[in-house]
Amino acid sequence: MKFTLRARLALMYGALVAVTLIAFAAIAYVTVSSELYQNLDASLSRAGSSLLAVLRKEQAQARKPLVPVKKTRRATREKDLFSVLQQTSVRDFVGPVATTESAEAEQDPVWSAVYEHMLLNSSNYVMQVVDKKGAVAWRSDNLIADSLPPFQWFAEQGAPVVDDRIYTYYWLRGERYRLVLTRGDVADVTAAYPAAEVDITLRRLFSLMLYSLPVALILSVGMGWFIAGRSLRPVDVITRSARQITASNLGLRLPVPPSDDEIARLTETLNDMIARLETSFAQIRQFTSDASHELKTPLAILMGELEVALRRPMREDEYRATLASCLEEVERLTHVVQGLLELSRAETGQVTIDRAPIRFSALVADVCDDVMLMAETKRIDVTTHIEPNISVTGDRVRLHQALLNVIENAVKYTPDNGSVRVELGVVDGRARLVVADSGMGIPADQLPFIYDRFFRVDKARSKNIHGTGLGLSIVKWIVDAHDGTIEAMSAEGKGTTVIVTFPLREASEV
């Protein structure tokens, strides 16, 4: 089953909240349980310590030993138990157990103080005092029919003793009690309290958590659904807007949310991508148009020449002239196709640049020699100033192609009797080639486009100059592939200057 992103976010949010609540509930339960039992132990410990303090004080004042509780008949014990029920509500808690009527007067100073102390404690406390000989000296009324094992018995059973105290549990009358036995110099005191009361509190807490967690989980999933919906609302807007953008209206843009968050940055990135697509589509359309135009002209010439040749008989020299014209147009078509293929392969990374040390000074001189014939035909004065021993690293064939195109363009677009200047030197640690001509120049508004495919500066002015319009595009690619730079400066009617730089060859290169 597939869930929407909103549903997945809501479920993830709910699961996270559920895990957090369960962990919090578990920690809270353990903490409360530990705190309750620690407080109970502390209360029982204080009760035992307080009772020992009272016994020490009263025994010191009375200077009488504690009198153990004698074994009495069942009827006597029952009578004492019933007498507890007849006491006032304040005395319902605990009270000293008188062994006999004759001994009651002797015990009054001690047991009256004990009784006053026990009134301050909860009626659920169970108290027992055992003298140092192990005999029960006193026990609370709610323990009248039973006795708790003494301190020594628990110690012999292996109960751990911590600071003269034993913390343990004991089953009394079918109920589990928490016991704290305190060993003192006067007597051993046992204070006990039903563990069921703490357990009831913990069960109530557990029930509260058990019933609250599903409610909290449902609320968290609902809140996650709401928050996810609010968060994804801009995505819905972007989706609807994106569906309206097609190849025919790439000028549209996605609405950017006002919040500076991840969705806003994603939208800006998508808008940048759409802008690049728009530029690419425009370039493709322009390229298609230019390529069609560049190919249409030679094809039209070819068709016209061939139609004329087929329409009427021609002499041999006329056939030769027609075939020569056709061959010229075929060569032009070949150059266009080769240039396009080369640029296409370069853009897709299919062209490998061989890198080897090159004597750049000699390469520039060779290129200048190659264009001398064209320059002499147009009576153009070509002056060169080439510093010797300048070397770079790169592909000799590609660099020759780029330099030939730049220098040949300077000669080609310079009128007869003009001049071309070629200089090579080292500037800022780079080989710097300057090619300046006195030609027609390039309008300032057209300079940024001279590296575009099929771009021709003022075609009306250069209609008699043959070219494919791909030369500088290829030059730009070759220069970039060699980590070089190319810059053109021109003033219309005053000529053009092209500056090309390349990194020098490192001394460690062979």
Short mmCIF file of C-alpha atoms in Angstrom, two decimals:
data_model
loop_
_atom_site.label_atom_id
_atom_site.label_comp_id
_atom_site.label_asym_id
_atom_site.label_seq_id
_atom_site.Cartn_x
_atom_site.Cartn_y
_atom_site.Cartn_z
CA MET A 1 0.00 0.00 0.00
CA LYS A 2 1.41 3.35 -1.04
CA PHE A 3 1.02 6.33 1.25
CA THR A 4 1.19 9.95 0.26
CA LEU A 5 4.05 12.07 1.52
CA ARG A 6 1.63 13.82 3.86
CA ALA A 7 0.48 10.50 5.31
CA ARG A 8 4.06 9.28 5.71
CA LEU A 9 5.06 12.48 7.49
CA ALA A 10 2.02 12.23 9.77
CA LEU A 11 2.78 8.59 10.60
CA MET A 12 6.44 9.35 11.18
CA TYR A 13 5.49 12.25 13.43
CA GLY A 14 3.02 10.04 15.31
CA ALA A 15 5.58 7.24 15.66
CA LEU A 16 8.18 9.66 16.95
CA VAL A 17 5.74 11.13 19.47
CA ALA A 18 4.64 7.63 20.49
CA VAL A 19 8.20 6.50 21.12
CA THR A 20 8.88 9.71 23.03
CA LEU A 21 5.75 9.35 25.15
CA ILE A 22 6.41 5.68 25.88
CA ALA A 23 9.98 6.46 26.88
CA PHE A 24 8.81 9.39 29.00
CA ALA A 25 6.06 7.28 30.60
CA ALA A 26 8.50 4.47 31.38
CA ILE A 27 11.01 6.88 32.89
CA ALA A 28 8.25 8.67 34.81
CA TYR A 29 6.84 5.38 36.12
CA VAL A 30 10.23 4.12 37.24
CA THR A 31 11.06 7.50 38.78
CA VAL A 32 7.74 7.78 40.64
CA SER A 33 7.99 4.16 41.82
CA SER A 34 11.52 4.69 43.07
CA GLU A 35 10.58 8.00 44.67
CA LEU A 36 7.54 6.52 46.45
CA TYR A 37 9.49 3.61 47.87
CA GLN A 38 12.40 5.86 48.81
CA ASN A 39 10.01 8.19 50.63
CA LEU A 40 8.35 5.21 52.29
CA ASP A 41 11.73 3.86 53.38
CA ALA A 42 12.72 7.31 54.63
CA SER A 43 9.44 7.62 56.56
CA LEU A 44 9.85 4.20 58.11
CA SER A 45 13.47 4.95 58.92
CA ARG A 46 12.52 8.23 60.61
CA ALA A 47 9.78 6.46 62.56
CA GLY A 48 12.23 3.85 63.80
CA SER A 49 14.90 6.43 64.62
CA SER A 50 12.38 8.65 66.42
CA LEU A 51 11.11 5.72 68.47
CA LEU A 52 14.65 4.77 69.43
CA ALA A 53 15.34 8.36 70.46
CA VAL A 54 12.19 8.37 72.66
CA LEU A 55 13.19 5.07 74.22
CA ARG A 56 16.67 6.31 74.99
CA LYS A 57 15.35 9.48 76.57
CA GLU A 58 12.59 7.89 78.63
CA GLN A 59 14.75 4.98 79.72
CA ALA A 60 17.41 7.40 80.85
CA GLN A 61 14.87 9.39 82.85
CA ALA A 62 13.10 6.37 84.33
CA ARG A 63 16.29 4.33 84.62
CA LYS A 64 14.20 1.20 84.14
CA PRO A 65 14.70 -1.55 81.63
CA LEU A 66 12.09 -2.38 79.03
CA VAL A 67 9.70 -5.08 80.17
CA PRO A 68 9.02 -7.72 77.54
CA VAL A 69 5.45 -8.58 76.57
CA LYS A 70 4.55 -11.82 78.36
CA LYS A 71 2.69 -14.58 76.70
CA THR A 72 -0.95 -14.24 77.62
CA ARG A 73 -3.93 -16.34 77.07
CA ARG A 74 -5.89 -15.95 73.80
CA ALA A 75 -8.81 -14.48 75.74
CA THR A 76 -6.54 -11.82 77.22
CA ARG A 77 -5.17 -10.91 73.79
CA GLU A 78 -8.64 -10.73 72.35
CA LYS A 79 -9.76 -8.55 75.25
CA ASP A 80 -6.81 -6.20 74.57
CA LEU A 81 -7.66 -6.17 70.85
CA PHE A 82 -11.31 -5.38 71.51
CA SER A 83 -10.32 -2.65 73.91
CA VAL A 84 -8.51 -0.97 70.99
CA LEU A 85 -11.76 -0.77 69.07
CA GLN A 86 -13.44 0.95 72.01
CA GLN A 87 -10.88 3.73 72.11
CA THR A 88 -11.38 7.14 70.55
CA SER A 89 -10.46 7.65 66.88
CA VAL A 90 -7.19 9.22 67.86
CA ARG A 91 -6.20 6.15 69.86
CA ASP A 92 -7.26 3.80 67.07
CA PHE A 93 -3.74 3.93 65.65
CA VAL A 94 -1.43 2.13 68.08
CA GLY A 95 -0.95 1.95 71.77
CA PRO A 96 1.38 0.31 74.28
CA VAL A 97 0.49 -3.24 75.09
CA ALA A 98 0.33 -3.67 78.87
CA THR A 99 1.60 -7.04 79.98
CA THR A 100 -0.32 -7.15 83.24
CA GLU A 101 -2.28 -4.72 85.32
CA SER A 102 0.39 -4.80 88.04
CA ALA A 103 3.14 -3.99 85.61
CA GLU A 104 1.21 -1.22 83.90
CA ALA A 105 2.15 1.35 86.52
CA GLU A 106 5.86 0.59 86.16
CA GLN A 107 5.68 1.02 82.39
CA ASP A 108 3.73 4.27 82.38
CA PRO A 109 6.71 6.69 81.97
CA VAL A 110 8.15 4.81 78.99
CA TRP A 111 5.02 3.66 77.21
CA SER A 112 3.18 6.94 77.65
CA ALA A 113 5.98 8.65 75.71
CA VAL A 114 5.93 5.87 73.11
CA TYR A 115 2.18 6.23 72.78
CA GLU A 116 2.43 10.00 72.28
CA HIS A 117 4.99 9.46 69.53
CA MET A 118 2.93 6.82 67.76
CA LEU A 119 -0.08 9.15 67.66
CA LEU A 120 1.86 11.27 65.18
CA ASN A 121 2.08 8.43 62.65
CA SER A 122 -0.37 6.95 60.19
CA SER A 123 -2.74 4.28 61.45
CA ASN A 124 -1.34 1.88 58.83
CA TYR A 125 2.09 1.83 60.41
CA VAL A 126 3.06 -1.40 62.14
CA MET A 127 5.62 -0.92 64.92
CA GLN A 128 7.52 -3.43 67.02
CA VAL A 129 10.26 -3.03 69.61
CA VAL A 130 12.58 -5.94 70.45
CA ASP A 131 15.03 -5.72 73.32
CA LYS A 132 18.66 -6.68 72.98
CA LYS A 133 17.86 -10.22 74.14
CA GLY A 134 15.48 -10.75 71.23
CA ALA A 135 12.23 -10.54 73.23
CA VAL A 136 9.34 -8.38 72.01
CA ALA A 137 9.16 -5.45 74.40
CA TRP A 138 6.34 -3.64 72.66
CA ARG A 139 4.24 -3.76 69.51
CA SER A 140 1.52 -1.60 68.06
CA ASP A 141 -2.12 -2.53 68.62
CA ASN A 142 -2.59 -3.44 64.93
CA LEU A 143 0.09 -6.08 65.49
CA ILE A 144 -1.38 -7.40 68.74
CA ALA A 145 -2.09 -10.91 67.42
CA ASP A 146 1.15 -11.32 65.49
CA SER A 147 4.86 -10.77 65.82
CA LEU A 148 7.47 -9.82 63.26
CA PRO A 149 10.82 -11.61 63.11
CA PRO A 150 13.56 -9.62 64.87
CA PHE A 151 16.49 -7.84 63.24
CA GLN A 152 18.85 -10.73 63.90
CA TRP A 153 16.59 -13.22 62.08
CA PHE A 154 16.56 -11.17 58.88
CA ALA A 155 20.32 -10.69 59.10
CA GLU A 156 20.81 -14.44 59.39
CA GLN A 157 18.60 -14.93 56.32
CA GLY A 158 21.08 -12.88 54.29
CA ALA A 159 19.27 -9.55 54.17
CA PRO A 160 21.78 -6.74 53.49
CA VAL A 161 22.51 -4.42 56.43
CA VAL A 162 23.03 -0.77 55.49
CA ASP A 163 23.95 1.69 58.27
CA ASP A 164 22.42 -0.59 60.95
CA ARG A 165 19.21 -0.90 58.93
CA ILE A 166 17.61 -3.66 56.92
CA TYR A 167 15.21 -2.81 54.11
CA THR A 168 13.09 -5.78 53.08
CA TYR A 169 9.59 -7.15 52.49
CA TYR A 170 7.58 -9.49 54.68
CA TRP A 171 4.22 -11.19 54.24
CA LEU A 172 1.93 -10.57 57.20
CA ARG A 173 -1.67 -11.78 57.34
CA GLY A 174 -1.57 -12.44 53.59
CA GLU A 175 -0.41 -8.91 52.78
CA ARG A 176 3.02 -7.76 51.70
CA TYR A 177 4.62 -5.17 53.99
CA ARG A 178 7.63 -2.99 53.49
CA LEU A 179 9.88 -3.32 56.55
CA VAL A 180 12.65 -1.14 57.85
CA LEU A 181 14.44 -2.70 60.82
CA THR A 182 16.66 -0.34 62.78
CA ARG A 183 19.30 -1.69 65.16
CA GLY A 184 19.87 0.52 68.19
CA ASP A 185 21.81 0.42 71.42
CA VAL A 186 18.62 0.30 73.51
CA ALA A 187 16.50 -1.97 71.33
CA ASP A 188 15.76 -2.98 67.75
CA VAL A 189 12.80 -1.23 66.15
CA THR A 190 10.79 -2.56 63.24
CA ALA A 191 8.59 -0.15 61.27
CA ALA A 192 6.36 -1.58 58.55
CA TYR A 193 3.82 -0.28 56.09
CA PRO A 194 1.57 -2.11 53.59
CA ALA A 195 3.23 -2.09 50.17
CA ALA A 196 -0.21 -2.44 48.61
CA GLU A 197 -0.93 1.25 49.13
CA VAL A 198 2.13 2.21 47.09
CA ASP A 199 1.29 -0.46 44.52
CA ILE A 200 -2.26 0.92 44.21
CA THR A 201 -0.85 4.38 43.52
CA LEU A 202 1.51 2.94 40.91
CA ARG A 203 -1.30 0.93 39.31
CA ARG A 204 -3.39 4.07 39.06
CA LEU A 205 -0.47 5.88 37.47
CA PHE A 206 0.06 2.99 35.05
CA SER A 207 -3.65 2.94 34.14
CA LEU A 208 -3.60 6.69 33.57
CA MET A 209 -0.60 6.34 31.26
CA LEU A 210 -2.09 3.32 29.52
CA TYR A 211 -5.30 5.17 28.67
CA SER A 212 -3.59 8.49 27.94
CA LEU A 213 -1.03 7.16 25.46
CA PRO A 214 -3.53 6.11 22.73
CA VAL A 215 -5.30 9.44 23.04
CA ALA A 216 -2.00 11.29 22.82
CA LEU A 217 -0.97 9.12 19.87
CA ILE A 218 -4.19 9.87 17.98
CA LEU A 219 -3.81 13.57 18.71
CA SER A 220 -0.16 13.50 17.59
CA VAL A 221 -1.03 11.76 14.30
CA GLY A 222 -3.80 14.30 13.71
CA MET A 223 -1.45 17.15 14.54
CA GLY A 224 1.18 15.62 12.26
CA TRP A 225 -1.39 15.39 9.46
CA PHE A 226 -2.32 19.04 9.96
CA ILE A 227 1.30 20.25 10.17
CA ALA A 228 2.32 18.18 7.14
CA GLY A 229 -0.60 19.62 5.19
CA ARG A 230 0.40 23.17 6.10
CA SER A 231 4.04 22.46 5.29
CA LEU A 232 3.27 20.81 1.94
CA ARG A 233 0.78 23.43 0.81
CA PRO A 234 3.52 25.37 -1.06
CA VAL A 235 4.47 22.10 -2.77
CA ASP A 236 0.92 21.76 -4.10
CA VAL A 237 1.08 25.32 -5.42
CA ILE A 238 4.45 24.60 -7.05
CA THR A 239 3.09 21.38 -8.57
CA ARG A 240 0.11 23.15 -10.12
CA SER A 241 2.34 25.90 -11.47
CA ALA A 242 4.88 23.41 -12.84
CA ARG A 243 2.15 21.63 -14.82
CA GLN A 244 1.47 24.87 -16.67
CA ILE A 245 5.08 25.20 -17.85
CA THR A 246 5.68 23.61 -21.24
CA ALA A 247 8.20 23.99 -24.03
CA SER A 248 6.07 26.74 -25.54
CA ASN A 249 5.93 28.95 -22.42
CA LEU A 250 9.22 28.46 -20.61
CA GLY A 251 9.06 32.11 -19.63
CA LEU A 252 6.76 31.18 -16.72
CA ARG A 253 8.30 30.74 -13.28
CA LEU A 254 7.28 28.92 -10.13
CA PRO A 255 5.98 31.08 -7.26
CA VAL A 256 8.61 31.37 -4.53
CA PRO A 257 7.16 31.07 -1.00
CA PRO A 258 7.85 34.10 1.21
CA SER A 259 9.43 31.90 3.89
CA ASP A 260 13.18 31.48 3.57
CA ASP A 261 13.14 27.72 4.03
CA GLU A 262 14.07 24.57 2.13
CA ILE A 263 11.01 24.75 -0.13
CA ALA A 264 11.78 28.36 -1.04
CA ARG A 265 15.37 27.43 -1.89
CA LEU A 266 14.15 24.42 -3.89
CA THR A 267 11.76 26.67 -5.81
CA GLU A 268 14.55 29.13 -6.58
CA THR A 269 16.72 26.25 -7.79
CA LEU A 270 13.91 24.96 -10.01
CA ASN A 271 13.40 28.46 -11.40
CA ASP A 272 17.11 28.65 -12.19
CA MET A 273 16.85 25.29 -13.94
CA ILE A 274 13.82 26.48 -15.93
CA ALA A 275 15.76 29.61 -16.90
CA ARG A 276 18.62 27.44 -18.14
CA LEU A 277 16.15 25.27 -20.03
CA GLU A 278 14.64 28.38 -21.58
CA THR A 279 18.10 29.53 -22.65
CA SER A 280 18.91 26.07 -24.01
CA PHE A 281 15.66 25.88 -25.93
CA ALA A 282 16.27 29.35 -27.34
CA GLN A 283 19.79 28.32 -28.35
CA ILE A 284 18.47 25.15 -29.95
CA ARG A 285 15.87 27.10 -31.89
CA GLN A 286 18.48 29.65 -32.91
CA PHE A 287 20.93 26.91 -33.80
CA THR A 288 18.31 25.11 -35.88
CA SER A 289 17.43 28.32 -37.66
CA ASP A 290 21.07 29.27 -38.27
CA ALA A 291 22.07 25.76 -39.32
CA SER A 292 19.15 25.61 -41.72
CA HIS A 293 20.14 28.97 -43.16
CA GLU A 294 23.81 28.03 -43.47
CA LEU A 295 22.97 24.74 -45.13
CA LYS A 296 20.19 26.15 -47.28
CA THR A 297 22.41 28.58 -49.18
CA PRO A 298 24.98 26.07 -50.50
CA LEU A 299 22.23 23.55 -51.18
CA ALA A 300 20.28 26.14 -53.17
CA ILE A 301 23.41 26.99 -55.14
CA LEU A 302 24.06 23.32 -55.79
CA MET A 303 20.51 22.78 -56.96
CA GLY A 304 20.63 25.82 -59.23
CA GLU A 305 23.95 24.84 -60.77
CA LEU A 306 22.80 21.29 -61.40
CA GLU A 307 19.46 22.38 -62.82
CA VAL A 308 21.22 24.70 -65.26
CA ALA A 309 23.61 21.92 -66.25
CA LEU A 310 20.73 19.57 -66.92
CA ARG A 311 18.50 22.09 -68.68
CA ARG A 312 20.74 22.65 -71.72
CA PRO A 313 23.81 21.15 -73.30
CA MET A 314 27.05 22.81 -72.20
CA ARG A 315 30.61 22.90 -73.43
CA GLU A 316 33.28 21.03 -71.50
CA ASP A 317 34.71 24.15 -69.90
CA GLU A 318 31.22 25.17 -68.77
CA TYR A 319 30.69 21.74 -67.21
CA ARG A 320 34.01 22.06 -65.46
CA ALA A 321 33.08 25.49 -64.12
CA THR A 322 29.73 24.15 -62.89
CA LEU A 323 31.37 21.15 -61.20
CA ALA A 324 33.99 23.40 -59.60
CA SER A 325 31.23 25.62 -58.20
CA CYS A 326 29.38 22.56 -56.91
CA LEU A 327 32.57 21.22 -55.31
CA GLU A 328 33.09 24.55 -53.56
CA GLU A 329 29.60 24.41 -52.08
CA VAL A 330 30.09 20.78 -51.04
CA GLU A 331 33.30 21.74 -49.25
CA ARG A 332 31.42 24.52 -47.51
CA LEU A 333 28.75 22.04 -46.42
CA THR A 334 31.46 19.67 -45.24
CA HIS A 335 33.10 22.38 -43.14
CA VAL A 336 29.77 23.27 -41.53
CA VAL A 337 28.97 19.64 -40.71
CA GLN A 338 32.49 18.96 -39.41
CA GLY A 339 32.36 22.06 -37.23
CA LEU A 340 28.98 21.11 -35.79
CA LEU A 341 30.12 17.55 -35.17
CA GLU A 342 33.28 18.74 -33.45
CA LEU A 343 31.39 21.14 -31.16
CA SER A 344 28.80 18.49 -30.36
CA ARG A 345 31.46 15.94 -29.44
CA ALA A 346 33.31 18.54 -27.38
CA GLU A 347 30.20 19.46 -25.39
CA THR A 348 29.51 15.80 -24.60
CA GLY A 349 33.09 15.14 -23.51
CA GLN A 350 33.92 12.82 -26.41
CA VAL A 351 36.94 14.82 -27.56
CA THR A 352 40.25 13.99 -25.88
CA ILE A 353 42.81 16.74 -25.39
CA ASP A 354 46.35 15.39 -25.62
CA ARG A 355 48.64 17.27 -23.26
CA ALA A 356 52.33 17.52 -24.06
CA PRO A 357 55.01 20.21 -23.83
CA ILE A 358 54.77 22.56 -26.82
CA ARG A 359 57.18 25.25 -27.98
CA PHE A 360 54.54 27.91 -28.23
CA SER A 361 56.82 30.52 -29.79
CA ALA A 362 57.57 28.22 -32.72
CA LEU A 363 53.89 27.29 -33.07
CA VAL A 364 52.83 30.96 -33.34
CA ALA A 365 55.57 31.59 -35.91
CA ASP A 366 54.38 28.61 -37.99
CA VAL A 367 50.79 29.88 -37.95
CA CYS A 368 51.93 33.34 -39.05
CA ASP A 369 53.79 31.74 -41.95
CA ASP A 370 50.62 29.86 -42.92
CA VAL A 371 48.58 33.07 -43.33
CA MET A 372 51.29 35.02 -45.14
CA LEU A 373 50.03 33.93 -48.58
CA MET A 374 46.54 35.28 -47.84
CA ALA A 375 48.03 38.48 -46.43
CA GLU A 376 50.24 38.99 -49.48
CA THR A 377 47.25 38.50 -51.77
CA LYS A 378 45.44 41.37 -49.99
CA ARG A 379 48.68 43.36 -49.58
CA ILE A 380 48.26 43.34 -45.81
CA ASP A 381 51.31 44.15 -43.71
CA VAL A 382 51.74 41.48 -41.03
CA THR A 383 54.21 42.41 -38.29
CA THR A 384 55.24 39.94 -35.63
CA HIS A 385 57.02 40.24 -32.30
CA ILE A 386 57.46 36.78 -30.81
CA GLU A 387 59.53 36.20 -27.68
CA PRO A 388 61.55 33.01 -28.06
CA ASN A 389 61.52 29.93 -25.83
CA ILE A 390 57.95 30.28 -24.55
CA SER A 391 56.45 26.85 -23.87
CA VAL A 392 53.00 25.67 -22.86
CA THR A 393 51.35 22.31 -22.27
CA GLY A 394 48.53 21.16 -24.51
CA ASP A 395 47.34 19.58 -27.73
CA ARG A 396 49.46 20.89 -30.60
CA VAL A 397 46.86 20.16 -33.28
CA ARG A 398 44.05 21.88 -31.37
CA LEU A 399 46.18 24.89 -30.44
CA HIS A 400 47.31 25.25 -34.06
CA GLN A 401 43.64 25.16 -35.12
CA ALA A 402 42.69 27.89 -32.63
CA LEU A 403 45.63 30.20 -33.41
CA LEU A 404 45.14 29.78 -37.16
CA ASN A 405 41.48 30.74 -36.84
CA VAL A 406 42.23 33.88 -34.79
CA ILE A 407 45.08 35.15 -37.00
CA GLU A 408 43.31 34.14 -40.22
CA ASN A 409 40.19 36.06 -39.13
CA ALA A 410 42.34 39.13 -38.54
CA VAL A 411 43.66 38.93 -42.10
CA LYS A 412 40.29 37.94 -43.58
CA TYR A 413 38.34 40.86 -42.07
CA THR A 414 41.04 43.47 -42.74
CA PRO A 415 40.60 45.43 -45.98
CA ASP A 416 43.31 45.47 -48.64
CA ASN A 417 46.45 47.43 -47.75
CA GLY A 418 45.62 47.10 -44.04
CA SER A 419 47.84 45.84 -41.24
CA VAL A 420 47.86 43.00 -38.73
CA ARG A 421 50.07 42.87 -35.65
CA VAL A 422 50.94 39.62 -33.83
CA GLU A 423 52.75 39.76 -30.47
CA LEU A 424 53.69 36.94 -28.10
CA GLY A 425 55.14 37.47 -24.65
CA VAL A 426 54.88 36.52 -20.98
CA VAL A 427 52.62 38.57 -18.69
CA ASP A 428 51.82 37.63 -15.08
CA GLY A 429 53.25 34.16 -15.51
CA ARG A 430 51.15 33.31 -18.59
CA ALA A 431 51.84 33.17 -22.30
CA ARG A 432 50.02 36.16 -23.84
CA LEU A 433 49.19 36.36 -27.55
CA VAL A 434 47.88 39.64 -28.98
CA VAL A 435 46.40 39.75 -32.49
CA ALA A 436 45.39 43.27 -33.63
CA ASP A 437 44.07 44.28 -37.03
CA SER A 438 42.97 47.47 -38.74
CA GLY A 439 39.80 45.93 -40.09
CA MET A 440 36.15 46.90 -40.01
CA GLY A 441 35.79 46.31 -36.27
CA ILE A 442 32.88 44.90 -34.33
CA PRO A 443 30.00 46.97 -32.91
CA ALA A 444 30.07 47.06 -29.11
CA ASP A 445 26.59 45.57 -28.81
CA GLN A 446 27.65 42.51 -30.81
CA LEU A 447 30.91 41.72 -29.00
CA PRO A 448 29.28 39.44 -26.38
CA PHE A 449 27.91 37.18 -29.14
CA ILE A 450 30.98 36.59 -31.28
CA TYR A 451 31.54 33.13 -29.75
CA ASP A 452 27.98 31.96 -30.51
CA ARG A 453 27.48 29.41 -33.25
CA PHE A 454 26.80 30.83 -36.71
CA PHE A 455 27.14 34.39 -35.43
CA ARG A 456 28.25 36.72 -38.21
CA VAL A 457 29.02 40.39 -37.60
CA ASP A 458 26.84 42.54 -39.89
CA LYS A 459 26.29 39.92 -42.60
CA ALA A 460 25.67 42.65 -45.17
CA ARG A 461 29.21 43.95 -44.61
CA SER A 462 30.81 40.50 -44.63
CA LYS A 463 28.75 38.87 -47.36
CA ASN A 464 31.79 38.49 -49.62
CA ILE A 465 33.80 36.79 -46.86
CA HIS A 466 33.31 33.06 -46.74
CA GLY A 467 32.97 31.34 -43.38
CA THR A 468 30.80 28.93 -41.43
CA GLY A 469 30.26 31.10 -38.36
CA LEU A 470 31.62 28.29 -36.15
CA GLY A 471 35.28 29.27 -36.00
CA LEU A 472 35.26 31.37 -32.83
CA SER A 473 32.94 28.89 -31.10
CA ILE A 474 35.56 26.20 -31.68
CA VAL A 475 38.36 28.58 -30.64
CA LYS A 476 36.56 29.35 -27.37
CA TRP A 477 36.18 25.66 -26.61
CA ILE A 478 39.87 24.92 -27.34
CA VAL A 479 41.06 27.83 -25.20
CA ASP A 480 38.82 26.81 -22.28
CA ALA A 481 40.00 23.20 -22.57
CA HIS A 482 43.59 24.43 -22.10
CA ASP A 483 42.74 26.57 -19.04
CA GLY A 484 43.25 29.66 -21.14
CA THR A 485 41.38 32.92 -21.62
CA ILE A 486 40.26 34.82 -24.70
CA GLU A 487 39.15 38.44 -24.84
CA ALA A 488 38.13 40.62 -27.78
CA MET A 489 38.25 44.43 -27.84
CA SER A 490 37.01 46.37 -30.82
CA ALA A 491 35.92 49.74 -32.05
CA GLU A 492 33.76 49.91 -35.15
CA GLY A 493 35.82 51.11 -38.11
CA LYS A 494 39.09 50.99 -36.11
CA GLY A 495 39.87 47.30 -35.99
CA THR A 496 39.76 44.48 -33.46
CA THR A 497 42.24 43.21 -30.89
CA VAL A 498 42.05 39.63 -29.60
CA ILE A 499 44.08 38.63 -26.53
CA VAL A 500 44.62 34.94 -25.76
CA THR A 501 46.51 33.64 -22.71
CA PHE A 502 47.65 30.17 -21.67
CA PRO A 503 49.43 28.83 -18.56
CA LEU A 504 53.16 28.40 -19.04
CA ARG A 505 54.64 24.93 -18.98
CA GLU A 506 55.82 23.89 -15.52
CA ALA A 507 59.56 23.40 -15.17
CA SER A 508 59.01 19.82 -13.96
CA GLU A 509 57.11 18.81 -17.14
CA VAL A 510 59.01 16.86 -19.76
#
